[in-house]
mmCIF file of C-alpha atoms in Angstrom:
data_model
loop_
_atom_site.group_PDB
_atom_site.id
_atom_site.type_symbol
_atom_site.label_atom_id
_atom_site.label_comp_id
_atom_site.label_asym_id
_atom_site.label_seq_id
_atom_site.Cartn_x
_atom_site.Cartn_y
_atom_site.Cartn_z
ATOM 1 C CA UNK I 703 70.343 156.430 73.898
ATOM 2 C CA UNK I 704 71.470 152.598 73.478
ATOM 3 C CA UNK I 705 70.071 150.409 76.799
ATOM 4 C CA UNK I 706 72.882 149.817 78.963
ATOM 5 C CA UNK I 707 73.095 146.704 80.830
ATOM 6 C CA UNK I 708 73.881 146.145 84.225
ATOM 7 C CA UNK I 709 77.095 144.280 84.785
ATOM 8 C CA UNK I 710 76.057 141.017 87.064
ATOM 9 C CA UNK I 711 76.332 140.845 90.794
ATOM 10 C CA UNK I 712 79.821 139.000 91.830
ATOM 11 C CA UNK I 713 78.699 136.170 93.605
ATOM 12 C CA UNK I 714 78.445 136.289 97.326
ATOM 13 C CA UNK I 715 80.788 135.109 100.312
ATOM 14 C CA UNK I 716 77.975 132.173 100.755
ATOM 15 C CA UNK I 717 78.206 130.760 97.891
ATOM 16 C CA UNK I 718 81.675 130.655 97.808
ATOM 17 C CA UNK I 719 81.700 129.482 101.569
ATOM 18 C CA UNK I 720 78.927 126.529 100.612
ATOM 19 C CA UNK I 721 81.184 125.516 97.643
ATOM 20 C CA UNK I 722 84.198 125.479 99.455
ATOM 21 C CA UNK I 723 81.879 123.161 102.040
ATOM 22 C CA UNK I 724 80.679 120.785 99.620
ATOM 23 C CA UNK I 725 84.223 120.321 98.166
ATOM 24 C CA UNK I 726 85.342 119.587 102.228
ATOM 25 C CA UNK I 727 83.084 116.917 101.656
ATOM 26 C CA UNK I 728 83.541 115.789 98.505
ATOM 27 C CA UNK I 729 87.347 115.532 99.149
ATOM 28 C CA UNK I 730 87.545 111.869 100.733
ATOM 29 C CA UNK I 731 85.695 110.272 97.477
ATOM 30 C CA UNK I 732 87.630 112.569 95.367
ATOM 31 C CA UNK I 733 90.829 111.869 96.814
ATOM 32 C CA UNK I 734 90.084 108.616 96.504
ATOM 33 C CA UNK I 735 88.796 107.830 93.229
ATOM 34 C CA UNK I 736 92.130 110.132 92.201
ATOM 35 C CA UNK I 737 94.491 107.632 93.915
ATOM 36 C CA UNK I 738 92.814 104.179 93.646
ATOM 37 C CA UNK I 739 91.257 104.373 90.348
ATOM 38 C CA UNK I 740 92.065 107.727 88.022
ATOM 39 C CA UNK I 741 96.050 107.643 88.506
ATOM 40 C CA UNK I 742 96.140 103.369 88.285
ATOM 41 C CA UNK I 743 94.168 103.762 85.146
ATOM 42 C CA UNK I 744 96.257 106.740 83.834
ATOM 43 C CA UNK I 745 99.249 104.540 84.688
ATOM 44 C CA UNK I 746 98.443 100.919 83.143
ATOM 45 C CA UNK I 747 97.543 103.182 79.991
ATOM 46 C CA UNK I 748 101.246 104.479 79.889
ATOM 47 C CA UNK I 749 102.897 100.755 80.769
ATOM 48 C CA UNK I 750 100.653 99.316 77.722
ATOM 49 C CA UNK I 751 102.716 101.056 75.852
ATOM 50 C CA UNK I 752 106.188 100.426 77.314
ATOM 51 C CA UNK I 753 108.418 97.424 78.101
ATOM 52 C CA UNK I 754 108.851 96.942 81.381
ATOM 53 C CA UNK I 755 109.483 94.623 84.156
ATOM 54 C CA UNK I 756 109.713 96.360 87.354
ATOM 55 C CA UNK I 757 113.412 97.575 87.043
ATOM 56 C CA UNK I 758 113.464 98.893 82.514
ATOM 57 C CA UNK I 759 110.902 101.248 80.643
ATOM 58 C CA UNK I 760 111.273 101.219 77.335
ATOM 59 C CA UNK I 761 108.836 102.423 74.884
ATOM 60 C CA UNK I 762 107.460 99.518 72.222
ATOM 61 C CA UNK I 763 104.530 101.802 71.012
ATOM 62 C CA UNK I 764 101.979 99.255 70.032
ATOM 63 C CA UNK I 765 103.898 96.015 70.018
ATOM 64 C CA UNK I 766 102.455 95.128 73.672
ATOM 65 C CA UNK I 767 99.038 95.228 71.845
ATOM 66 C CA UNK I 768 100.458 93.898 68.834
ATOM 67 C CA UNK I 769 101.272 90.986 70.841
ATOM 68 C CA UNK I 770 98.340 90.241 73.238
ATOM 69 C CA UNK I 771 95.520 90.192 70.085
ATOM 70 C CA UNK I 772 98.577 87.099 68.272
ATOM 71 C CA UNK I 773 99.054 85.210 71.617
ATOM 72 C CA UNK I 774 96.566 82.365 71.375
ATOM 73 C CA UNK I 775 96.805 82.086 75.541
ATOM 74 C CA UNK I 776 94.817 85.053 75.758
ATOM 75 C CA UNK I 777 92.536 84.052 72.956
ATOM 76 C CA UNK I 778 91.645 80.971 74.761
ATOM 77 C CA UNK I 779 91.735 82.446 78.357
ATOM 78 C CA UNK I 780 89.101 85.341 76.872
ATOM 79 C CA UNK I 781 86.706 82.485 75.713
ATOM 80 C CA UNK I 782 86.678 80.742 79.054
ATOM 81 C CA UNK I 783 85.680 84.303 80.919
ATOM 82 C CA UNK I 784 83.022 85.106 78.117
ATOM 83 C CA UNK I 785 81.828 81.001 78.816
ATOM 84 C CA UNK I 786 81.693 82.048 82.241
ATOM 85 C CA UNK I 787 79.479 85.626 81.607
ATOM 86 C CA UNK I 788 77.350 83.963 79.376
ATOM 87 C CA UNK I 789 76.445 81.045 81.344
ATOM 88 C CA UNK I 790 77.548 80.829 84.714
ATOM 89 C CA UNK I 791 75.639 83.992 85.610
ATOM 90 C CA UNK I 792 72.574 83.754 84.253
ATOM 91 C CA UNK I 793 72.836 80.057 85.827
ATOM 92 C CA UNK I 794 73.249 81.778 89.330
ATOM 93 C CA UNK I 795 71.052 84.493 88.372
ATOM 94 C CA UNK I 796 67.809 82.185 87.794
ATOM 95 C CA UNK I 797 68.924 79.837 90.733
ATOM 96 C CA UNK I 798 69.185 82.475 93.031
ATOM 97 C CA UNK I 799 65.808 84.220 91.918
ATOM 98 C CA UNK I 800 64.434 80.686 92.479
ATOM 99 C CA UNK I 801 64.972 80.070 95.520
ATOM 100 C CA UNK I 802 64.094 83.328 96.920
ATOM 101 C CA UNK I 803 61.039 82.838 95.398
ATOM 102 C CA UNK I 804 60.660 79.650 96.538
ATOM 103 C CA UNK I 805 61.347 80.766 99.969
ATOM 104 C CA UNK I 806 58.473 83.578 99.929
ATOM 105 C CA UNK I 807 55.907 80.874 100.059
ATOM 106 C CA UNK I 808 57.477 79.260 103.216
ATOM 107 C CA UNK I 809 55.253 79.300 106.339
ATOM 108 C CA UNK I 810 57.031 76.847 108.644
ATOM 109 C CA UNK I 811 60.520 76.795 109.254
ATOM 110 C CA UNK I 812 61.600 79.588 106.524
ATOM 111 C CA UNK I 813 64.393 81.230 109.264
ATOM 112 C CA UNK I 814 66.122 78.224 109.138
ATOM 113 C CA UNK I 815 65.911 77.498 105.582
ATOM 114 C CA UNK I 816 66.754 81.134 104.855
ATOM 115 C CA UNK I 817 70.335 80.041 107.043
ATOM 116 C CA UNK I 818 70.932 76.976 105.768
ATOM 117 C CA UNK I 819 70.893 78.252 102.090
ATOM 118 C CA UNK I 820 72.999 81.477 102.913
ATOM 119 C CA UNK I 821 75.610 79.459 104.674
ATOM 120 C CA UNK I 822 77.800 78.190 101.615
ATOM 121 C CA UNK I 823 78.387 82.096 101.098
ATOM 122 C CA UNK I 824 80.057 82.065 104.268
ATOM 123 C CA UNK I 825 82.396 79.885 103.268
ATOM 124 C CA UNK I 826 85.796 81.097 102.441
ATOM 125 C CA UNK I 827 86.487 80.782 98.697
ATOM 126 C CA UNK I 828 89.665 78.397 98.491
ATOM 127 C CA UNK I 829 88.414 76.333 101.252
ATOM 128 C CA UNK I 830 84.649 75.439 99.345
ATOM 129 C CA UNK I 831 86.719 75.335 96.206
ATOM 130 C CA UNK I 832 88.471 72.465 97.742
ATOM 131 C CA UNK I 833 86.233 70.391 98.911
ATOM 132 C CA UNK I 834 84.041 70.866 95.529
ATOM 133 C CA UNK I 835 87.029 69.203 94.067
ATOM 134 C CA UNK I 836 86.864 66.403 96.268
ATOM 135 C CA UNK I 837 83.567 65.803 96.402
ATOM 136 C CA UNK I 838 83.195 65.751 92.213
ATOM 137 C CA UNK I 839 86.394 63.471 92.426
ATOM 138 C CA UNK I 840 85.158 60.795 90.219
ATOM 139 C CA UNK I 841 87.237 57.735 91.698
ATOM 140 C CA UNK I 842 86.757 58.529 95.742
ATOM 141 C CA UNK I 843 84.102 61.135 95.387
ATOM 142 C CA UNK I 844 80.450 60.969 97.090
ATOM 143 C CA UNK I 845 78.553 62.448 93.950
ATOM 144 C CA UNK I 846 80.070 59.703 91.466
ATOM 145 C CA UNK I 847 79.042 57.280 93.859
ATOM 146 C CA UNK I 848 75.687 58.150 94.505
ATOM 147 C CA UNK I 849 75.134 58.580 90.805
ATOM 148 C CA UNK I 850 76.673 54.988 90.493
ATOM 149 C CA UNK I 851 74.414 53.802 92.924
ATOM 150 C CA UNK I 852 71.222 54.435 90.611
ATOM 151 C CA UNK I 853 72.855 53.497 87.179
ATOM 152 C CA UNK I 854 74.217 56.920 86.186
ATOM 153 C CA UNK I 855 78.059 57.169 84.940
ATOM 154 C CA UNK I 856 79.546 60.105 86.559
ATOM 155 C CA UNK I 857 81.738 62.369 84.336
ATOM 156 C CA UNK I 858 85.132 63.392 85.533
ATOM 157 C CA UNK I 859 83.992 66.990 86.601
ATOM 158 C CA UNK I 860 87.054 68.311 87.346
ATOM 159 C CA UNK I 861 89.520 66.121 84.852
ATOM 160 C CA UNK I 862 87.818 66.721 81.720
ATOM 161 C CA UNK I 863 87.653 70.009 79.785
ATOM 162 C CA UNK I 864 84.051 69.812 78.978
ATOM 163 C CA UNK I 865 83.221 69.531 82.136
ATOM 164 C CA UNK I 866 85.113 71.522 84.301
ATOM 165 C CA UNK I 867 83.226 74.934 83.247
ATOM 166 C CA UNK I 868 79.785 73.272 84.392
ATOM 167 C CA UNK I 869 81.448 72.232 87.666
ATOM 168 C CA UNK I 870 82.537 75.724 88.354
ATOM 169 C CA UNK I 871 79.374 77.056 87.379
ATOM 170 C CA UNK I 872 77.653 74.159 89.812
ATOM 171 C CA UNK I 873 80.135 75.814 92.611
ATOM 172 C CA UNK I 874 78.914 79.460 91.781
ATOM 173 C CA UNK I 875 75.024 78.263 92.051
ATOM 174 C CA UNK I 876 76.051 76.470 95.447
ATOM 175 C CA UNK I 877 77.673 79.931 96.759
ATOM 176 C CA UNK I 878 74.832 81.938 95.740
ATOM 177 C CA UNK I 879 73.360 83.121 99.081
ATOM 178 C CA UNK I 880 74.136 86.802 98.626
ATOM 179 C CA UNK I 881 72.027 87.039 95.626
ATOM 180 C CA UNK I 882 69.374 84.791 96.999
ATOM 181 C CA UNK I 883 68.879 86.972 99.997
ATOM 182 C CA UNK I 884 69.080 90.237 97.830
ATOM 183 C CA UNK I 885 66.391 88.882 95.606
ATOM 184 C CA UNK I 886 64.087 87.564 98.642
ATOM 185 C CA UNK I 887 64.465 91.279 100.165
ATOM 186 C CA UNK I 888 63.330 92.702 97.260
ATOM 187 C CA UNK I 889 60.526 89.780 96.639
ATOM 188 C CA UNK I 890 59.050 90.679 100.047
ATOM 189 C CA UNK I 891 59.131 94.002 98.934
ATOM 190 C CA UNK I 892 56.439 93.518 96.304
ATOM 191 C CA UNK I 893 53.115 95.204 97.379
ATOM 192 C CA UNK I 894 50.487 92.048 98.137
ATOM 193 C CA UNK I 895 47.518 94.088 96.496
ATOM 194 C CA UNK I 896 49.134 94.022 93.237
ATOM 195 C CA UNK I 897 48.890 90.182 93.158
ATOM 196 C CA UNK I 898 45.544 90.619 94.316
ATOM 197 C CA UNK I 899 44.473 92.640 91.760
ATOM 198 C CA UNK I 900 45.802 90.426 88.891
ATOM 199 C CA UNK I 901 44.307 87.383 90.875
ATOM 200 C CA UNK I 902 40.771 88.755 90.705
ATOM 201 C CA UNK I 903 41.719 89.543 86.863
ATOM 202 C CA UNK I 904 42.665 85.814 86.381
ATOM 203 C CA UNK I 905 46.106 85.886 85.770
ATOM 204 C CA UNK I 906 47.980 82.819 86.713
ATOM 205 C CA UNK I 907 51.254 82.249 88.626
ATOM 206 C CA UNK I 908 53.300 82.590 85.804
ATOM 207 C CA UNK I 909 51.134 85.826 84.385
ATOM 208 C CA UNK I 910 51.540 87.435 87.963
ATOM 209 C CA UNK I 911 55.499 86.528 88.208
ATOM 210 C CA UNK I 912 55.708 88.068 84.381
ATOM 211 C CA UNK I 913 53.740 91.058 84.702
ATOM 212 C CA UNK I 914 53.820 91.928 88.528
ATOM 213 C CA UNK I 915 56.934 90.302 90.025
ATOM 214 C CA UNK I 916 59.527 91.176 87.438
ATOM 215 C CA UNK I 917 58.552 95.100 86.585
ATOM 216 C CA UNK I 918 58.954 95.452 90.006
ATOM 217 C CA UNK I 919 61.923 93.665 91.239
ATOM 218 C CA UNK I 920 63.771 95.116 87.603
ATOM 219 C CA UNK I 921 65.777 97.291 89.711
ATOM 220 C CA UNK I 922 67.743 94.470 92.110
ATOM 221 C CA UNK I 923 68.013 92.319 88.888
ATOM 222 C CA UNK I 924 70.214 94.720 86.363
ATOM 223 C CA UNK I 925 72.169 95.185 89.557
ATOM 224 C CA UNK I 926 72.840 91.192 90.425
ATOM 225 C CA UNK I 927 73.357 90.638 86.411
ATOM 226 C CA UNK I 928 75.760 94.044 86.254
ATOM 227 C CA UNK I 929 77.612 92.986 89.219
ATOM 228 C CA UNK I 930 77.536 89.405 88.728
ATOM 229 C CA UNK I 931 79.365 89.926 84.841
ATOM 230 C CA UNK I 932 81.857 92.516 86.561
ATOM 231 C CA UNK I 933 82.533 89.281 89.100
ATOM 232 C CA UNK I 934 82.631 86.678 86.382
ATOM 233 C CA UNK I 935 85.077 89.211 84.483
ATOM 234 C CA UNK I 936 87.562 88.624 87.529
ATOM 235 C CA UNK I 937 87.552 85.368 88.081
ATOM 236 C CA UNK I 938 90.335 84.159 89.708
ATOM 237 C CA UNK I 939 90.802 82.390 92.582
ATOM 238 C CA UNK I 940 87.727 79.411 92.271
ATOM 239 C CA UNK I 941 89.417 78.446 89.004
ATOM 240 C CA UNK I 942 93.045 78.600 89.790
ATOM 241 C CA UNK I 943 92.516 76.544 93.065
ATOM 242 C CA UNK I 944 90.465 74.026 90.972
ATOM 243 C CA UNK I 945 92.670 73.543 88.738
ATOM 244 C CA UNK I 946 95.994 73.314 91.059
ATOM 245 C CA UNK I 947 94.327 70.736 93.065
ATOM 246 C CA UNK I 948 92.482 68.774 90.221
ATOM 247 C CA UNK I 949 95.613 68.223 88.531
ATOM 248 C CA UNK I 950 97.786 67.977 91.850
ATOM 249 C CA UNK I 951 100.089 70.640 90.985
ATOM 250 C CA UNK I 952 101.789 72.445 93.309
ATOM 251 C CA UNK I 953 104.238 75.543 93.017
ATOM 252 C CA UNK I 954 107.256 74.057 94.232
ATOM 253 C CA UNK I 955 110.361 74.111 92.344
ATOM 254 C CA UNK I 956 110.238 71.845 89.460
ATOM 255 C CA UNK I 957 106.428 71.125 89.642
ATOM 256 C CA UNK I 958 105.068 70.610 85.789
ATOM 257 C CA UNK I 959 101.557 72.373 87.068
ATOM 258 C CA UNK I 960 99.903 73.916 83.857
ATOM 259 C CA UNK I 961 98.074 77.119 84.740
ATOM 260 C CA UNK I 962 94.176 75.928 83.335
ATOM 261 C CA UNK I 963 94.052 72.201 83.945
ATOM 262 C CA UNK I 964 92.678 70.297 82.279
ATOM 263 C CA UNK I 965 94.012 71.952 78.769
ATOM 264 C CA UNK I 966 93.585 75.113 79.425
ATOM 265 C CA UNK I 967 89.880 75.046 80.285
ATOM 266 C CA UNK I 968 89.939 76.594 83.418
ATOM 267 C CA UNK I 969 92.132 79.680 82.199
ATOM 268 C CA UNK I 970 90.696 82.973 82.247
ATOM 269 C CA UNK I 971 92.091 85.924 81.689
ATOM 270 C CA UNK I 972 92.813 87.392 85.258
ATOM 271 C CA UNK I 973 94.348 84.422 85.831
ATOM 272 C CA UNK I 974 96.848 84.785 82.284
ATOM 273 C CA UNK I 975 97.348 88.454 83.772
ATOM 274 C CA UNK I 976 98.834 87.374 86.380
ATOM 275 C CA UNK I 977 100.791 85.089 85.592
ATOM 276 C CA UNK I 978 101.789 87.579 82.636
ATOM 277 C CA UNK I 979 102.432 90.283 85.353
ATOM 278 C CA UNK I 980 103.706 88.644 87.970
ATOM 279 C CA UNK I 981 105.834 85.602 86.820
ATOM 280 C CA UNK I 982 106.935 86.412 83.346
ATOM 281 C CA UNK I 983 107.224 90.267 84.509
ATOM 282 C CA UNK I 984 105.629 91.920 81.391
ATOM 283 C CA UNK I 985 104.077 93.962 83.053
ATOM 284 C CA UNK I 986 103.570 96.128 79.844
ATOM 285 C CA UNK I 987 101.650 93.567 78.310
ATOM 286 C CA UNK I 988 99.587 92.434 81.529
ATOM 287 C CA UNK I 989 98.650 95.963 81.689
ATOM 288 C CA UNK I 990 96.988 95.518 78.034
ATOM 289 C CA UNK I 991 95.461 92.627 79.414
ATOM 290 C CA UNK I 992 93.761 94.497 82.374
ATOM 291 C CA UNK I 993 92.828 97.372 79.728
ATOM 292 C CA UNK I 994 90.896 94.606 77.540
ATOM 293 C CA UNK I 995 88.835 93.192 81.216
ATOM 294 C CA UNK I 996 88.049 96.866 81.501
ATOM 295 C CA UNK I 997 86.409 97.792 78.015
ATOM 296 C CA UNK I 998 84.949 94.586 78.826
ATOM 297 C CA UNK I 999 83.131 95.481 81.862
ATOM 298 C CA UNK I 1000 81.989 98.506 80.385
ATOM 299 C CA UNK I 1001 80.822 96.977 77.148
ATOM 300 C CA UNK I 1002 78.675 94.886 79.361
ATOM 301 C CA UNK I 1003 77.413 97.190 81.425
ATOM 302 C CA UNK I 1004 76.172 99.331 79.357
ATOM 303 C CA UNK I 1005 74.215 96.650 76.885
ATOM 304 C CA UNK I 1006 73.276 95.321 80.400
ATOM 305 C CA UNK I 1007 71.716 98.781 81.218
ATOM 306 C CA UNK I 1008 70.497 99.328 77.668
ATOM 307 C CA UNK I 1009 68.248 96.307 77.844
ATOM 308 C CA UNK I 1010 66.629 96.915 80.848
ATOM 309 C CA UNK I 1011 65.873 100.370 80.239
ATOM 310 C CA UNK I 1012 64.397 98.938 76.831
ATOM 311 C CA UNK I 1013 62.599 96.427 78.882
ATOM 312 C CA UNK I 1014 60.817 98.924 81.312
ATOM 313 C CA UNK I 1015 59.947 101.382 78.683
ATOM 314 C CA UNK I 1016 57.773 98.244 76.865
#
């Protein structure tokens, strides 16, 4: 006689009960992530293929996309964001790193230093913006005149377009204290018999920081550089206000204010998308616009997470 099989046991009421449990609380993320990010992602994918300004749809296939990769705008705004990854974040990246490092061999004093350099995060973004702007001001400003005072001709930060991406990048490293304190948390995290050990071995500082203090600290760093090129990919508001108030612009009827002063410099692309979006009301193509930051992101992401998985397997 062939073997018969028994047929499987239906699964039990508990099971059932603990999956029903785990989707109770599952629901809130999944209810979110369904509103806030899968149906506004479903949706900018269906306007990037449509005309339409709020009050029309019409469906332009791929002349939305057609458009965005000819208009030199976004060209121009895409190489001041990728300026910005490249260099502004490592900038803050190493600065930050520094001076939590520097702070770890602080005896006297270090609470108050530890304040005094998270402060400017504190600050609220338009307002530090603004008095940045003033203080690089090369006529009235206290930095051209203190560089004045020992020979040095001060550029004009703010006025000139090669310039104006190192003064932003001078205002991220000034605003840095979130990363600085992340870094110093994990710094003091570092087991002291580790340095010990590679003391005793005769490693110097700089073999110690190489082979002890990175390795272990790898984990806080691909998150500051991962979130720091997802922040950089949304710049907005540092380099809009910067510019407005550099070139005195205002939004009043009439006003000649150029979104990027000084010639186009300080235009990235969130700012183009908005102004795409939400003045010329293409919102078809602005949604191609947010598409590109996205692929973006996740482009740099994952080469972010690529090389420091490479980097801990060596």
């Amino acid at each position: 006689m062939a073997a018969t099989h028994a047929a499987p046991p239906p699964p039990s009421r508990g099971r059932r009960g603990e999956g029903l449990k785990a989707l109770l609380w599952l629901s809130p993320f999944l209810v979110g992530t369904s509103l806030f990010f899968v149906y506004p992602f479903l949706a900018t994918i269906f306007f990037s293929f449509h005309r339409y300004d709020l009050f029309t749809l019409e469906y332009v296939g791929l002349d939305n996309w057609a458009y965005v990769f000819s208009d030199q705008l976004v060209i121009q705004s895409a190489a001041n964001t990728l300026w910005l990854v490249v260099f502004m974040v490592p900038a803050q990246l190493l600065f930050a790193l520094g001076m939590a490092q520097l702070l770890t061999k602080v005896k006297a004093g270090a609470g108050i230093l530890r304040t005094i350099f998270y402060l400017p995060s504190l600050v609220p973004l338009v307002a530090g913006t603004v008095a940045f702007v003033f203080l690089l001001n090369p006529a009235t400003g206290p930095v051209n005149q203190i560089l004045g005072f020992f020979g040095v001709e001060g550029p004009d930060w703010f006025g000139s377009s090669a310039w104006s991406k190192p003064s932003l990048t001078l205002l991220g490293m000034w605003g840095i204290g979130n990363t600085m304190m992340i870094f110093l948390a994990a710094l003091l995290d570092v087991p002291k018999h580790l340095y010990e050990a590679a003391a005793i071995d005769g490693a110097s500082a700089w073999r110690q920081f190489r082979s002890v203090t990175l390795p272990m600290i790898s984990p806080v760093l691909m998150f500051s550089a991962i979130t720091g090129v997802i922040y950089a990919l949304q710049y907005f508001t540092q380099a809009m206000i910067a510019s407005r108030v550099a070139s005195g612009g205002t939004d009043s009827a009439g006003s000649t204010f150029t979104p990027g002063y000084p010639d186009g410099s300080l235009l990235t692309l969130p700012q183009h998308l908005f102004h795409t979006g939400f003045r010329d009301w293409m919102m078809g193509v602005a949604s191609v616009h947010a598409l590109l930051l996205f692929a973006a992101a996740m482009i740099f992401t994952l080469m972010l997470l690529r090389q420091f998985r490479k980097a801990e397997e060596s």
